[in-house]
PDB file of C-alpha atoms in Angstrom:
ATOM      1  CA  MET Z   1     -33.816 -43.151  32.910  1.00  0.00           C
ATOM      2  CA  GLU Z   2     -32.295 -43.979  36.281  1.00  0.00           C
ATOM      3  CA  SER Z   3     -29.259 -45.486  34.588  1.00  0.00           C
ATOM      4  CA  LEU Z   4     -28.509 -42.195  32.797  1.00  0.00           C
ATOM      5  CA  ILE Z   5     -28.207 -40.120  35.987  1.00  0.00           C
ATOM      6  CA  PRO Z   6     -24.911 -41.678  37.193  1.00  0.00           C
ATOM      7  CA  ILE Z   7     -23.457 -41.030  33.730  1.00  0.00           C
ATOM      8  CA  ALA Z   8     -24.921 -37.551  33.257  1.00  0.00           C
ATOM      9  CA  ILE Z   9     -23.685 -36.061  36.538  1.00  0.00           C
ATOM     10  CA  PRO Z  10     -19.947 -36.716  35.942  1.00  0.00           C
ATOM     11  CA  LEU Z  11     -20.283 -35.522  32.337  1.00  0.00           C
ATOM     12  CA  LEU Z  12     -21.929 -32.338  33.562  1.00  0.00           C
ATOM     13  CA  VAL Z  13     -19.171 -31.804  36.122  1.00  0.00           C
ATOM     14  CA  ILE Z  14     -16.500 -32.365  33.450  1.00  0.00           C
ATOM     15  CA  ALA Z  15     -18.233 -29.953  31.063  1.00  0.00           C
ATOM     16  CA  ILE Z  16     -18.498 -27.241  33.723  1.00  0.00           C
ATOM     17  CA  SER Z  17     -14.868 -27.670  34.770  1.00  0.00           C
ATOM     18  CA  LEU Z  18     -13.679 -27.503  31.152  1.00  0.00           C
ATOM     19  CA  TYR Z  19     -15.654 -24.295  30.659  1.00  0.00           C
ATOM     20  CA  MET Z  20     -14.106 -22.828  33.815  1.00  0.00           C
ATOM     21  CA  VAL Z  21     -10.614 -23.683  32.544  1.00  0.00           C
ATOM     22  CA  TYR Z  22     -11.436 -22.051  29.198  1.00  0.00           C
ATOM     23  CA  TRP Z  23     -12.756 -18.958  30.990  1.00  0.00           C
ATOM     24  CA  GLY Z  24      -9.620 -18.717  33.130  1.00  0.00           C
ATOM     25  CA  VAL Z  25      -7.260 -19.062  30.198  1.00  0.00           C
ATOM     26  CA  SER Z  26      -9.130 -16.465  28.156  1.00  0.00           C
ATOM     27  CA  LEU Z  27      -9.096 -14.100  31.144  1.00  0.00           C
ATOM     28  CA  LEU Z  28      -5.333 -14.494  31.527  1.00  0.00           C
ATOM     29  CA  TYR Z  29      -4.894 -13.902  27.796  1.00  0.00           C
ATOM     30  CA  ARG Z  30      -6.951 -10.702  27.967  1.00  0.00           C
ATOM     31  CA  MET Z  31      -5.052  -9.498  31.032  1.00  0.00           C
ATOM     32  CA  PHE Z  32      -1.466 -10.207  30.044  1.00  0.00           C
ATOM     33  CA  ILE Z  33      -0.884 -11.116  26.411  1.00  0.00           C
ATOM     34  CA  ARG Z  34      -3.174  -8.695  24.574  1.00  0.00           C
ATOM     35  CA  PRO Z  35      -1.856  -5.525  26.314  1.00  0.00           C
ATOM     36  CA  LYS Z  36       1.717  -6.523  25.445  1.00  0.00           C
ATOM     37  CA  VAL Z  37       0.793  -6.824  21.770  1.00  0.00           C
ATOM     38  CA  GLN Z  38      -0.865  -3.408  21.863  1.00  0.00           C
ATOM     39  CA  GLU Z  39       2.176  -1.904  23.584  1.00  0.00           C
ATOM     40  CA  GLN Z  40       4.450  -3.378  20.923  1.00  0.00           C
ATOM     41  CA  GLN Z  41       2.317  -1.897  18.157  1.00  0.00           C
ATOM     42  CA  GLU Z  42       2.335   1.499  19.863  1.00  0.00           C
ATOM     43  CA  MET Z  43       6.112   1.321  20.266  1.00  0.00           C
ATOM     44  CA  LYS Z  44       6.520   0.513  16.559  1.00  0.00           C
ATOM     45  CA  THR Z  45       4.440   3.531  15.556  1.00  0.00           C
ATOM     46  CA  GLU Z  46       6.391   5.762  17.954  1.00  0.00           C
ATOM     47  CA  ILE Z  47       9.684   4.473  16.538  1.00  0.00           C
ATOM     48  CA  THR Z  48       8.598   5.186  12.961  1.00  0.00           C
ATOM     49  CA  GLU Z  49       7.481   8.692  13.984  1.00  0.00           C
ATOM     50  CA  LEU Z  50      10.832   9.313  15.673  1.00  0.00           C
ATOM     51  CA  LYS Z  51      12.672   8.084  12.573  1.00  0.00           C
ATOM     52  CA  GLU Z  52      10.703  10.536  10.442  1.00  0.00           C
ATOM     53  CA  ILE Z  53      11.559  13.369  12.844  1.00  0.00           C
ATOM     54  CA  VAL Z  54      15.263  12.448  12.736  1.00  0.00           C
ATOM     55  CA  ARG Z  55      15.195  12.366   8.918  1.00  0.00           C
ATOM     56  CA  SER Z  56      13.562  15.778   8.729  1.00  0.00           C
ATOM     57  CA  ILE Z  57      16.129  17.201  11.171  1.00  0.00           C
ATOM     58  CA  GLU Z  58      18.973  15.691   9.124  1.00  0.00           C
ATOM     59  CA  GLU Z  59      17.545  17.216   5.947  1.00  0.00           C
ATOM     60  CA  GLU Z  60      17.276  20.627   7.620  1.00  0.00           C
ATOM     61  CA  MET Z  61      20.871  20.382   8.809  1.00  0.00           C
ATOM     62  CA  LYS Z  62      22.035  19.470   5.301  1.00  0.00           C
ATOM     63  CA  GLN Z  63      20.150  22.432   3.840  1.00  0.00           C
ATOM     64  CA  GLN Z  64      21.670  24.777   6.437  1.00  0.00           C
ATOM     65  CA  ASN Z  65      25.147  23.477   5.603  1.00  0.00           C
ATOM     66  CA  ILE Z  66      24.503  24.004   1.899  1.00  0.00           C
ATOM     67  CA  GLU Z  67      23.297  27.578   2.532  1.00  0.00           C
ATOM     68  CA  LYS Z  68      26.478  28.402   4.480  1.00  0.00           C
TER      69      LYS Z  68
END
C-alpha cells in the first residue's frame, strides 16, 4: 500500500491538470468559436432574406414597366 502512494499522487496531479486543460479549451471554444458560427448562420439567413426582397422589388419594377 505504501508503494502505491508515490505512484498515485503524480497520476492524480496529471489527471487534474489534464482536466483543467480540457476545461480551459472548452471555455475558449464556447467564448470565441461558437458565437462566430452563430453569427455566420445569422448573416446567411439575412442575406437570403435580402435576396428575396431584391427579387420582389425587381419583379414589381418589371410589372410597372409592363403596365406603362
